[in-house]
PDB file of C-alpha atoms and ligand atoms in Angstrom:
ATOM      1  CA  ASP A  80      14.654  -1.934 -22.727  1.00 57.00           C
ATOM      2  CA  SER A  81      16.721  -1.792 -19.522  1.00 68.00           C
ATOM      3  CA  ASP A  82      17.628   1.857 -19.973  1.00 88.00           C
ATOM      4  CA  ARG A  83      14.078   3.008 -19.319  1.00 94.00           C
ATOM      5  CA  MET A  84      11.650   2.515 -16.466  1.00 97.00           C
ATOM      6  CA  ASN A  85       8.110   3.432 -15.537  1.00 98.00           C
ATOM      7  CA  ILE A  86       7.486   5.957 -12.831  1.00 98.00           C
ATOM      8  CA  ALA A  87       4.216   6.056 -10.860  1.00 98.00           C
ATOM      9  CA  ILE A  88       3.307   9.275  -8.991  1.00 98.00           C
ATOM     10  CA  ASP A  89       0.308   9.098  -6.750  1.00 98.00           C
ATOM     11  CA  GLY A  90      -1.172  11.278  -4.091  1.00 98.00           C
ATOM     12  CA  PRO A  91      -4.014  13.671  -3.225  1.00 97.00           C
ATOM     13  CA  ALA A  92      -5.270  16.717  -5.145  1.00 95.00           C
ATOM     14  CA  GLY A  93      -2.886  19.707  -5.242  1.00 94.00           C
ATOM     15  CA  ALA A  94       0.132  17.742  -4.010  1.00 97.00           C
ATOM     16  CA  GLY A  95       1.980  18.741  -7.188  1.00 97.00           C
ATOM     17  CA  LYS A  96       1.837  15.503  -9.155  1.00 97.00           C
ATOM     18  CA  SER A  97       0.998  16.819 -12.630  1.00 95.00           C
ATOM     19  CA  THR A  98       3.433  19.822 -12.459  1.00 96.00           C
ATOM     20  CA  VAL A  99       6.250  17.579 -11.226  1.00 97.00           C
ATOM     21  CA  ALA A 100       5.426  14.481 -13.389  1.00 97.00           C
ATOM     22  CA  ARG A 101       5.492  16.568 -16.594  1.00 95.00           C
ATOM     23  CA  LYS A 102       8.842  18.041 -15.776  1.00 96.00           C
ATOM     24  CA  VAL A 103      10.428  14.820 -14.699  1.00 97.00           C
ATOM     25  CA  ALA A 104       9.188  13.261 -18.046  1.00 96.00           C
ATOM     26  CA  GLU A 105      10.717  16.187 -19.844  1.00 95.00           C
ATOM     27  CA  GLN A 106      14.111  15.805 -18.151  1.00 96.00           C
ATOM     28  CA  LEU A 107      14.218  12.064 -18.705  1.00 96.00           C
ATOM     29  CA  GLY A 108      12.826  12.183 -22.257  1.00 95.00           C
ATOM     30  CA  TYR A 109       9.827  10.064 -21.121  1.00 96.00           C
ATOM     31  CA  VAL A 110       6.121  10.272 -21.929  1.00 94.00           C
ATOM     32  CA  TYR A 111       3.867  11.959 -19.390  1.00 95.00           C
ATOM     33  CA  ILE A 112       0.356  10.525 -18.748  1.00 96.00           C
ATOM     34  CA  ASP A 113      -2.191  12.318 -16.588  1.00 96.00           C
ATOM     35  CA  THR A 114      -4.697   9.700 -15.565  1.00 98.00           C
ATOM     36  CA  GLY A 115      -6.800  12.200 -13.747  1.00 97.00           C
ATOM     37  CA  ALA A 116      -7.588  13.824 -17.077  1.00 97.00           C
ATOM     38  CA  MET A 117      -9.119  10.553 -18.270  1.00 98.00           C
ATOM     39  CA  TYR A 118     -11.522  10.409 -15.332  1.00 98.00           C
ATOM     40  CA  ARG A 119     -12.331  14.051 -15.849  1.00 98.00           C
ATOM     41  CA  ALA A 120     -13.039  13.344 -19.574  1.00 98.00           C
ATOM     42  CA  VAL A 121     -15.506  10.584 -18.675  1.00 98.00           C
ATOM     43  CA  THR A 122     -17.083  12.993 -16.096  1.00 98.00           C
ATOM     44  CA  LEU A 123     -17.535  15.744 -18.708  1.00 98.00           C
ATOM     45  CA  CYS A 124     -19.210  13.335 -21.209  1.00 98.00           C
ATOM     46  CA  ALA A 125     -21.462  11.976 -18.490  1.00 98.00           C
ATOM     47  CA  GLN A 126     -22.589  15.483 -17.706  1.00 98.00           C
ATOM     48  CA  ARG A 127     -23.113  16.216 -21.389  1.00 97.00           C
ATOM     49  CA  ALA A 128     -25.275  13.104 -21.701  1.00 97.00           C
ATOM     50  CA  GLY A 129     -27.224  13.743 -18.564  1.00 98.00           C
ATOM     51  CA  ILE A 130     -25.891  10.681 -16.862  1.00 98.00           C
ATOM     52  CA  SER A 131     -25.362  10.951 -13.114  1.00 96.00           C
ATOM     53  CA  ALA A 132     -22.903   9.045 -10.931  1.00 94.00           C
ATOM     54  CA  ASP A 133     -25.798   6.940  -9.403  1.00 93.00           C
ATOM     55  CA  GLU A 134     -26.516   5.420 -12.771  1.00 96.00           C
ATOM     56  CA  PRO A 135     -23.789   2.850 -12.786  1.00 95.00           C
ATOM     57  CA  VAL A 136     -25.119   0.874 -15.865  1.00 96.00           C
ATOM     58  CA  LYS A 137     -25.404   3.927 -18.106  1.00 97.00           C
ATOM     59  CA  LEU A 138     -22.063   5.249 -16.801  1.00 97.00           C
ATOM     60  CA  ALA A 139     -20.364   1.947 -17.645  1.00 95.00           C
ATOM     61  CA  GLU A 140     -21.936   1.866 -21.134  1.00 97.00           C
ATOM     62  CA  LEU A 141     -20.703   5.478 -21.769  1.00 97.00           C
ATOM     63  CA  ALA A 142     -17.171   4.703 -20.543  1.00 96.00           C
ATOM     64  CA  ARG A 143     -17.005   1.748 -22.993  1.00 96.00           C
ATOM     65  CA  SER A 144     -18.093   3.977 -25.910  1.00 96.00           C
ATOM     66  CA  LEU A 145     -15.514   6.770 -25.502  1.00 97.00           C
ATOM     67  CA  LYS A 146     -12.294   6.999 -27.441  1.00 96.00           C
ATOM     68  CA  ILE A 147      -9.901   9.024 -25.187  1.00 96.00           C
ATOM     69  CA  ASP A 148      -6.619  10.370 -26.624  1.00 95.00           C
ATOM     70  CA  LEU A 149      -3.809  12.174 -24.774  1.00 94.00           C
ATOM     71  CA  GLU A 150      -1.473  14.231 -26.876  1.00 92.00           C
ATOM     72  CA  PRO A 151       1.508  16.315 -25.699  1.00 82.00           C
ATOM     73  CA  GLY A 152       0.460  19.949 -26.267  1.00 73.00           C
ATOM     74  CA  GLU A 153       1.951  23.365 -25.910  1.00 69.00           C
ATOM     75  CA  HIS A 154       0.996  23.739 -22.274  1.00 72.00           C
ATOM     76  CA  GLY A 155       1.225  20.178 -21.184  1.00 77.00           C
ATOM     77  CA  GLN A 156      -1.139  17.529 -22.288  1.00 89.00           C
ATOM     78  CA  SER A 157      -4.205  17.946 -24.629  1.00 94.00           C
ATOM     79  CA  VAL A 158      -7.146  15.640 -24.045  1.00 96.00           C
ATOM     80  CA  TYR A 159      -9.540  14.466 -26.853  1.00 97.00           C
ATOM     81  CA  VAL A 160     -12.790  12.546 -26.632  1.00 97.00           C
ATOM     82  CA  ASN A 161     -13.960  11.004 -29.808  1.00 95.00           C
ATOM     83  CA  GLY A 162     -11.801  13.520 -31.582  1.00 95.00           C
ATOM     84  CA  ASP A 163     -13.136  16.621 -29.690  1.00 96.00           C
ATOM     85  CA  ASN A 164     -10.583  18.690 -27.780  1.00 96.00           C
ATOM     86  CA  VAL A 165     -11.836  18.874 -24.145  1.00 97.00           C
ATOM     87  CA  THR A 166      -8.591  20.021 -22.511  1.00 96.00           C
ATOM     88  CA  ALA A 167      -9.969  23.203 -20.982  1.00 95.00           C
ATOM     89  CA  LEU A 168     -13.550  21.937 -20.295  1.00 97.00           C
ATOM     90  CA  ILE A 169     -12.397  19.077 -18.031  1.00 97.00           C
ATOM     91  CA  ARG A 170     -10.915  21.560 -15.506  1.00 94.00           C
ATOM     92  CA  SER A 171     -14.286  23.119 -14.820  1.00 93.00           C
ATOM     93  CA  ARG A 172     -15.614  23.327 -11.278  1.00 91.00           C
ATOM     94  CA  GLU A 173     -18.636  21.157 -12.276  1.00 95.00           C
ATOM     95  CA  VAL A 174     -16.320  18.426 -13.428  1.00 97.00           C
ATOM     96  CA  THR A 175     -14.104  18.767 -10.314  1.00 95.00           C
ATOM     97  CA  LEU A 176     -17.090  18.450  -8.015  1.00 95.00           C
ATOM     98  CA  GLN A 177     -18.303  15.267  -9.712  1.00 97.00           C
ATOM     99  CA  VAL A 178     -15.254  13.411 -10.832  1.00 98.00           C
ATOM    100  CA  SER A 179     -14.657  11.431  -7.642  1.00 97.00           C
ATOM    101  CA  HIS A 180     -18.206  10.065  -7.749  1.00 97.00           C
ATOM    102  CA  VAL A 181     -17.797   8.920 -11.434  1.00 98.00           C
ATOM    103  CA  ALA A 182     -14.311   7.454 -10.549  1.00 98.00           C
ATOM    104  CA  ALA A 183     -15.844   5.180  -8.004  1.00 97.00           C
ATOM    105  CA  ASN A 184     -17.618   3.297 -10.811  1.00 97.00           C
ATOM    106  CA  GLU A 185     -16.089  -0.176 -11.256  1.00 96.00           C
ATOM    107  CA  THR A 186     -16.396  -0.337 -15.040  1.00 96.00           C
ATOM    108  CA  VAL A 187     -15.149   3.228 -15.551  1.00 97.00           C
ATOM    109  CA  ARG A 188     -12.077   2.128 -13.573  1.00 98.00           C
ATOM    110  CA  GLU A 189     -11.650  -1.119 -15.564  1.00 97.00           C
ATOM    111  CA  VAL A 190     -11.934   0.579 -18.926  1.00 97.00           C
ATOM    112  CA  LEU A 191      -9.531   3.404 -18.016  1.00 98.00           C
ATOM    113  CA  GLY A 192      -7.138   0.970 -16.337  1.00 98.00           C
ATOM    114  CA  VAL A 193      -6.807  -1.025 -19.495  1.00 97.00           C
ATOM    115  CA  MET A 194      -6.027   2.072 -21.521  1.00 96.00           C
ATOM    116  CA  GLN A 195      -3.459   3.278 -18.969  1.00 97.00           C
ATOM    117  CA  ARG A 196      -1.647  -0.150 -18.897  1.00 98.00           C
ATOM    118  CA  HIS A 197      -1.656  -0.097 -22.742  1.00 97.00           C
ATOM    119  CA  LEU A 198      -0.149   3.374 -22.726  1.00 95.00           C
ATOM    120  CA  ALA A 199       2.644   2.123 -20.403  1.00 96.00           C
ATOM    121  CA  ALA A 200       3.423  -0.992 -22.207  1.00 95.00           C
ATOM    122  CA  ARG A 201       6.605   0.443 -23.574  1.00 94.00           C
ATOM    123  CA  LYS A 202       8.731   1.606 -20.697  1.00 96.00           C
ATOM    124  CA  GLY A 203       9.670   5.261 -20.369  1.00 97.00           C
ATOM    125  CA  VAL A 204       6.331   6.603 -18.907  1.00 97.00           C
ATOM    126  CA  VAL A 205       5.666   8.921 -16.014  1.00 98.00           C
ATOM    127  CA  MET A 206       2.061   8.345 -14.975  1.00 98.00           C
ATOM    128  CA  ASP A 207       0.267  10.258 -12.310  1.00 98.00           C
ATOM    129  CA  GLY A 208      -2.960   9.527 -10.478  1.00 98.00           C
ATOM    130  CA  ARG A 209      -4.357   7.879  -7.353  1.00 98.00           C
ATOM    131  CA  ASP A 210      -3.942   4.145  -7.914  1.00 98.00           C
ATOM    132  CA  ILE A 211      -1.033   3.914 -10.355  1.00 98.00           C
ATOM    133  CA  GLY A 212       1.650   2.327  -8.049  1.00 98.00           C
ATOM    134  CA  SER A 213      -0.959   0.360  -6.089  1.00 97.00           C
ATOM    135  CA  HIS A 214      -3.078  -1.040  -8.954  1.00 97.00           C
ATOM    136  CA  VAL A 215      -2.454   0.144 -12.574  1.00 98.00           C
ATOM    137  CA  LEU A 216       1.356  -0.382 -12.656  1.00 98.00           C
ATOM    138  CA  PRO A 217       2.215  -2.493  -9.698  1.00 98.00           C
ATOM    139  CA  ASN A 218       5.541  -3.281 -11.317  1.00 97.00           C
ATOM    140  CA  ALA A 219       6.556   0.290 -11.979  1.00 98.00           C
ATOM    141  CA  GLU A 220      10.313   0.474 -11.159  1.00 97.00           C
ATOM    142  CA  LEU A 221       9.843   3.724  -9.164  1.00 98.00           C
ATOM    143  CA  LYS A 222       6.793   4.741  -7.158  1.00 98.00           C
ATOM    144  CA  ILE A 223       6.360   8.116  -5.525  1.00 98.00           C
ATOM    145  CA  PHE A 224       3.606   8.995  -3.075  1.00 98.00           C
ATOM    146  CA  LEU A 225       3.528  12.765  -3.159  1.00 98.00           C
ATOM    147  CA  THR A 226       1.586  14.606  -0.566  1.00 98.00           C
ATOM    148  CA  ALA A 227       1.350  17.961   1.216  1.00 98.00           C
ATOM    149  CA  SER A 228      -0.927  19.370   4.027  1.00 97.00           C
ATOM    150  CA  VAL A 229      -4.470  20.033   2.935  1.00 97.00           C
ATOM    151  CA  LYS A 230      -4.003  23.743   3.841  1.00 97.00           C
ATOM    152  CA  GLU A 231      -0.894  23.978   1.578  1.00 97.00           C
ATOM    153  CA  ARG A 232      -2.692  22.198  -1.186  1.00 97.00           C
ATOM    154  CA  ALA A 233      -5.753  24.485  -1.018  1.00 96.00           C
ATOM    155  CA  LEU A 234      -3.435  27.471  -1.010  1.00 95.00           C
ATOM    156  CA  ARG A 235      -1.688  26.226  -4.115  1.00 94.00           C
ATOM    157  CA  ARG A 236      -4.977  25.663  -5.948  1.00 92.00           C
ATOM    158  CA  HIS A 237      -6.328  29.042  -4.858  1.00 91.00           C
ATOM    159  CA  ARG A 238      -3.218  30.838  -6.204  1.00 90.00           C
ATOM    160  CA  GLU A 239      -3.743  29.114  -9.597  1.00 86.00           C
ATOM    161  CA  MET A 240      -7.196  30.495  -9.973  1.00 82.00           C
ATOM    162  CA  ALA A 241      -7.490  33.615 -12.144  1.00 70.00           C
ATOM    163  CA  ASP A 242     -10.830  34.493 -10.586  1.00 66.00           C
ATOM    164  CA  ASN A 243     -10.044  33.398  -7.068  1.00 56.00           C
ATOM    165  CA  GLN A 244     -12.715  35.723  -5.757  1.00 67.00           C
ATOM    166  CA  THR A 245     -15.465  33.243  -6.654  1.00 80.00           C
ATOM    167  CA  ILE A 246     -14.397  30.699  -4.136  1.00 87.00           C
ATOM    168  CA  THR A 247     -12.929  31.236  -0.724  1.00 91.00           C
ATOM    169  CA  LEU A 248      -9.769  29.471   0.470  1.00 92.00           C
ATOM    170  CA  GLU A 249     -11.848  27.878   3.231  1.00 94.00           C
ATOM    171  CA  GLN A 250     -14.366  26.516   0.701  1.00 94.00           C
ATOM    172  CA  LEU A 251     -11.619  25.189  -1.634  1.00 93.00           C
ATOM    173  CA  GLU A 252      -9.909  23.467   1.393  1.00 96.00           C
ATOM    174  CA  SER A 253     -13.185  21.776   2.358  1.00 96.00           C
ATOM    175  CA  GLU A 254     -13.821  20.637  -1.270  1.00 95.00           C
ATOM    176  CA  ILE A 255     -10.328  19.197  -1.526  1.00 96.00           C
ATOM    177  CA  ALA A 256     -10.750  17.437   1.818  1.00 96.00           C
ATOM    178  CA  GLU A 257     -14.000  15.911   0.640  1.00 96.00           C
ATOM    179  CA  ARG A 258     -12.417  14.704  -2.633  1.00 95.00           C
ATOM    180  CA  ASP A 259      -9.555  13.215  -0.576  1.00 96.00           C
ATOM    181  CA  ARG A 260     -12.122  11.401   1.509  1.00 96.00           C
ATOM    182  CA  LEU A 261     -14.111   9.965  -1.415  1.00 96.00           C
ATOM    183  CA  ASP A 262     -10.873   8.865  -3.225  1.00 95.00           C
ATOM    184  CA  GLU A 263      -9.422   7.205  -0.052  1.00 96.00           C
ATOM    185  CA  GLN A 264     -12.691   5.504   0.939  1.00 96.00           C
ATOM    186  CA  ARG A 265     -14.035   4.089  -2.363  1.00 95.00           C
ATOM    187  CA  GLU A 266     -14.020   0.261  -2.587  1.00 94.00           C
ATOM    188  CA  ILE A 267     -12.275  -0.169  -5.863  1.00 94.00           C
ATOM    189  CA  SER A 268      -8.647   0.877  -6.098  1.00 94.00           C
ATOM    190  CA  PRO A 269      -8.766   3.734  -3.601  1.00 95.00           C
ATOM    191  CA  LEU A 270      -6.056   6.286  -3.077  1.00 96.00           C
ATOM    192  CA  ILE A 271      -3.375   4.512  -0.980  1.00 95.00           C
ATOM    193  CA  CYS A 272       0.270   4.634  -0.653  1.00 96.00           C
ATOM    194  CA  ALA A 273       1.780   1.410  -2.180  1.00 96.00           C
ATOM    195  CA  SER A 274       4.055  -0.430   0.290  1.00 96.00           C
ATOM    196  CA  ASP A 275       7.067  -0.006  -1.896  1.00 97.00           C
ATOM    197  CA  ALA A 276       6.456   3.727  -2.701  1.00 98.00           C
ATOM    198  CA  VAL A 277       8.814   6.530  -1.613  1.00 98.00           C
ATOM    199  CA  VAL A 278       6.813   8.947   0.273  1.00 98.00           C
ATOM    200  CA  MET A 279       7.541  12.707  -0.303  1.00 98.00           C
ATOM    201  CA  ASP A 280       5.891  15.450   1.587  1.00 98.00           C
ATOM    202  CA  SER A 281       6.151  18.537  -0.592  1.00 96.00           C
ATOM    203  CA  THR A 282       4.696  20.964   1.924  1.00 96.00           C
ATOM    204  CA  GLY A 283       7.889  22.880   2.506  1.00 93.00           C
ATOM    205  CA  MET A 284       9.493  22.043  -0.851  1.00 96.00           C
ATOM    206  CA  THR A 285       9.748  23.991  -4.098  1.00 97.00           C
ATOM    207  CA  ILE A 286       8.711  22.419  -7.333  1.00 97.00           C
ATOM    208  CA  ASP A 287      12.331  22.177  -8.479  1.00 98.00           C
ATOM    209  CA  GLU A 288      13.332  20.348  -5.267  1.00 98.00           C
ATOM    210  CA  VAL A 289      10.668  17.782  -5.739  1.00 98.00           C
ATOM    211  CA  ILE A 290      11.610  17.277  -9.532  1.00 98.00           C
ATOM    212  CA  ASP A 291      15.303  16.879  -8.634  1.00 98.00           C
ATOM    213  CA  ALA A 292      14.649  14.357  -5.853  1.00 98.00           C
ATOM    214  CA  ILE A 293      12.525  12.246  -8.237  1.00 98.00           C
ATOM    215  CA  VAL A 294      15.032  12.480 -11.086  1.00 98.00           C
ATOM    216  CA  LYS A 295      17.849  11.443  -8.705  1.00 98.00           C
ATOM    217  CA  LEU A 296      15.871   8.468  -7.404  1.00 98.00           C
ATOM    218  CA  SER A 297      15.190   7.334 -10.927  1.00 97.00           C
ATOM    219  CA  ARG A 298      18.898   7.528 -11.841  1.00 96.00           C
ATOM    220  CA  THR A 299      19.771   5.557  -8.723  1.00 95.00           C
ATOM    221  CA  LYS A 300      17.248   2.939  -9.584  1.00 93.00           C
ATOM    222  CA  LEU A 301      18.570   2.637 -13.142  1.00 92.00           C
ATOM    223  CA  ALA A 302      22.097   2.289 -11.938  1.00 91.00           C
ATOM    224  CA  GLU A 303      21.028  -0.389  -9.449  1.00 89.00           C
ATOM    225  CA  ALA A 304      19.384  -2.445 -12.201  1.00 84.00           C
ATOM    226  CA  LYS A 305      22.517  -2.609 -14.279  1.00 80.00           C
TER     227      LYS A 305
HETATM  228  O1  CDP B 105      -5.480  17.424 -10.599  1.00 52.49           O
HETATM  229  P1  CDP B 105      -6.350  17.046  -9.430  1.00 52.49           P
HETATM  230  O2  CDP B 105      -5.467  16.590  -8.312  1.00 52.49           O
HETATM  231  O3  CDP B 105      -7.338  17.987  -9.069  1.00 52.49           O
HETATM  232  O4  CDP B 105      -7.085  15.768  -9.782  1.00 52.49           O
HETATM  233  P2  CDP B 105      -6.870  14.802 -10.991  1.00 52.49           P
HETATM  234  O5  CDP B 105      -5.559  14.134 -10.950  1.00 52.49           O
HETATM  235  O6  CDP B 105      -7.258  15.483 -12.284  1.00 52.49           O
HETATM  236  O7  CDP B 105      -7.930  13.695 -10.640  1.00 52.49           O
HETATM  237  C1  CDP B 105      -9.291  14.003 -10.519  1.00 52.49           C
HETATM  238  C2  CDP B 105     -10.022  12.808  -9.883  1.00 52.49           C
HETATM  239  O8  CDP B 105      -9.992  11.618 -10.735  1.00 52.49           O
HETATM  240  C3  CDP B 105      -9.456  12.398  -8.598  1.00 52.49           C
HETATM  241  O9  CDP B 105     -10.027  13.193  -7.498  1.00 52.49           O
HETATM  242  C4  CDP B 105      -9.986  10.869  -8.495  1.00 52.49           C
HETATM  243  O10 CDP B 105     -11.359  10.880  -8.009  1.00 52.49           O
HETATM  244  C5  CDP B 105      -9.915  10.475  -9.883  1.00 52.49           C
HETATM  245  N1  CDP B 105      -8.740   9.711 -10.245  1.00 52.49           N
HETATM  246  C6  CDP B 105      -8.781   8.390  -9.919  1.00 52.49           C
HETATM  247  O11 CDP B 105      -9.711   7.938  -9.270  1.00 52.49           O
HETATM  248  N2  CDP B 105      -7.681   7.610 -10.206  1.00 52.49           N
HETATM  249  C7  CDP B 105      -6.630   8.077 -10.869  1.00 52.49           C
HETATM  250  N3  CDP B 105      -5.682   7.269 -11.177  1.00 52.49           N
HETATM  251  C8  CDP B 105      -6.649   9.380 -11.222  1.00 52.49           C
HETATM  252  C9  CDP B 105      -7.644  10.241 -10.897  1.00 52.49           C
HETATM  253  O1  CDP B 106      -1.545  17.289  -9.899  1.00 52.49           O
HETATM  254  P1  CDP B 106      -1.779  17.679  -8.542  1.00 52.49           P
HETATM  255  O2  CDP B 106      -3.266  17.969  -8.265  1.00 52.49           O
HETATM  256  O3  CDP B 106      -1.171  16.807  -7.449  1.00 52.49           O
HETATM  257  O4  CDP B 106      -1.090  19.122  -8.386  1.00 52.49           O
HETATM  258  P2  CDP B 106      -0.609  20.203  -9.407  1.00 52.49           P
HETATM  259  O5  CDP B 106      -1.846  20.716 -10.133  1.00 52.49           O
HETATM  260  O6  CDP B 106       0.462  19.695 -10.265  1.00 52.49           O
HETATM  261  O7  CDP B 106      -0.081  21.352  -8.509  1.00 52.49           O
HETATM  262  C1  CDP B 106      -0.772  22.227  -7.761  1.00 52.49           C
HETATM  263  C2  CDP B 106      -0.166  23.627  -7.670  1.00 52.49           C
HETATM  264  O8  CDP B 106       0.903  23.577  -6.720  1.00 52.49           O
HETATM  265  C3  CDP B 106       0.607  24.112  -9.004  1.00 52.49           C
HETATM  266  O9  CDP B 106       0.162  25.425  -9.127  1.00 52.49           O
HETATM  267  C4  CDP B 106       2.095  24.118  -8.632  1.00 52.49           C
HETATM  268  O10 CDP B 106       2.736  25.082  -9.247  1.00 52.49           O
HETATM  269  C5  CDP B 106       2.091  24.274  -7.178  1.00 52.49           C
HETATM  270  N1  CDP B 106       3.264  23.675  -6.422  1.00 52.49           N
HETATM  271  C6  CDP B 106       3.729  22.426  -6.570  1.00 52.49           C
HETATM  272  O11 CDP B 106       3.241  21.699  -7.377  1.00 52.49           O
HETATM  273  N2  CDP B 106       4.810  21.906  -5.806  1.00 52.49           N
HETATM  274  C7  CDP B 106       5.395  22.609  -4.882  1.00 52.49           C
HETATM  275  N3  CDP B 106       6.372  22.128  -4.174  1.00 52.49           N
HETATM  276  C8  CDP B 106       4.895  23.924  -4.662  1.00 52.49           C
HETATM  277  C9  CDP B 106       3.915  24.450  -5.453  1.00 52.49           C
END
C-alpha cells in the first residue's frame, strides 16, 4: 500500500547500518532485515561442513540446501539455520574473516537475493547490506549509502568488543579495510553506491542524528508520493 515504502541501507562495515536500520524500522513500525546475517549464516555452515570459499560447486550446493529464518528477537534479530539458532555464532572472528570470500560466490548471492526479495515483497521493510539499493531492491523508495572513515569504523568496532585486548585497533582497521576491498572489487553485485542513493557520512554524527535524518527523508518521500 502507498503508506509504506521499502528502505535500502548500504555501506561498508561499521558504518552503523544495522544499529540505525533497526531503530528506523522500530520508529516507522517496519520490519528490519539484516542481509549480512544471511551471508554470515552460510559462512558458518560452510565452515562446519569443511567447505572452503574456493570450492564454488560445493558452496553453491550448500547454499541451496539451507533454510534461513530471521526473527525479531530481544536484542535485535535472531538467525536460524535449519531450525538451529546461530545468532551469536555468526558474529565470530572466524566467520568475519571468511564471509567476504563466501559472499563472492555467484550462487550464494542468487539464492540469498531471492530470499531477500521475497522478504521485501510486502512494503514496510528496512533492509541493510551491500547491494540492496543497487541490486536486490533497485525500486526501493528510499536508498541510503551510509559510510564513515575507516578509522572511525574500526574505533566503533573496537569499542564494541568485550575482550578488545585480543585484537589491536590497527589490526582491526586493516581487517575492515581488507573486507571493504573484497566487497567493492568482487564481480557480482559489489558494494557500490546506487546512483539514486542519498550518501550520508556518519563520521561526525551520533546514532540518533543518523536515525532522525533517515526517518525525516522517509516522511518526505511518503508525502511526495501522495
Ligand atoms: O556487520 P558488518 O558490517 O560487519 O557486516 P555484515 O553486514 O554482517 O556483512 C558481512 C559480509 O557479508 C560483508 O562484508 C559482505 O561480504 C557480505 N554481504 C554482502 O556481500 N551483501 C550483502 N547484502 C550483505 C553482506
Ligand atoms: O552494521 P554496520 O556494520 O554498518 O555497523 P553497526 O554494527 O550498526 O555499528 C557499528 C558501531 O558503531 C555500533 O557499536 C554503533 O553503536 C556505533 N555507532 C554508530 O553506529 N553510528 C554512529 N553515528 C556512531 C557510532
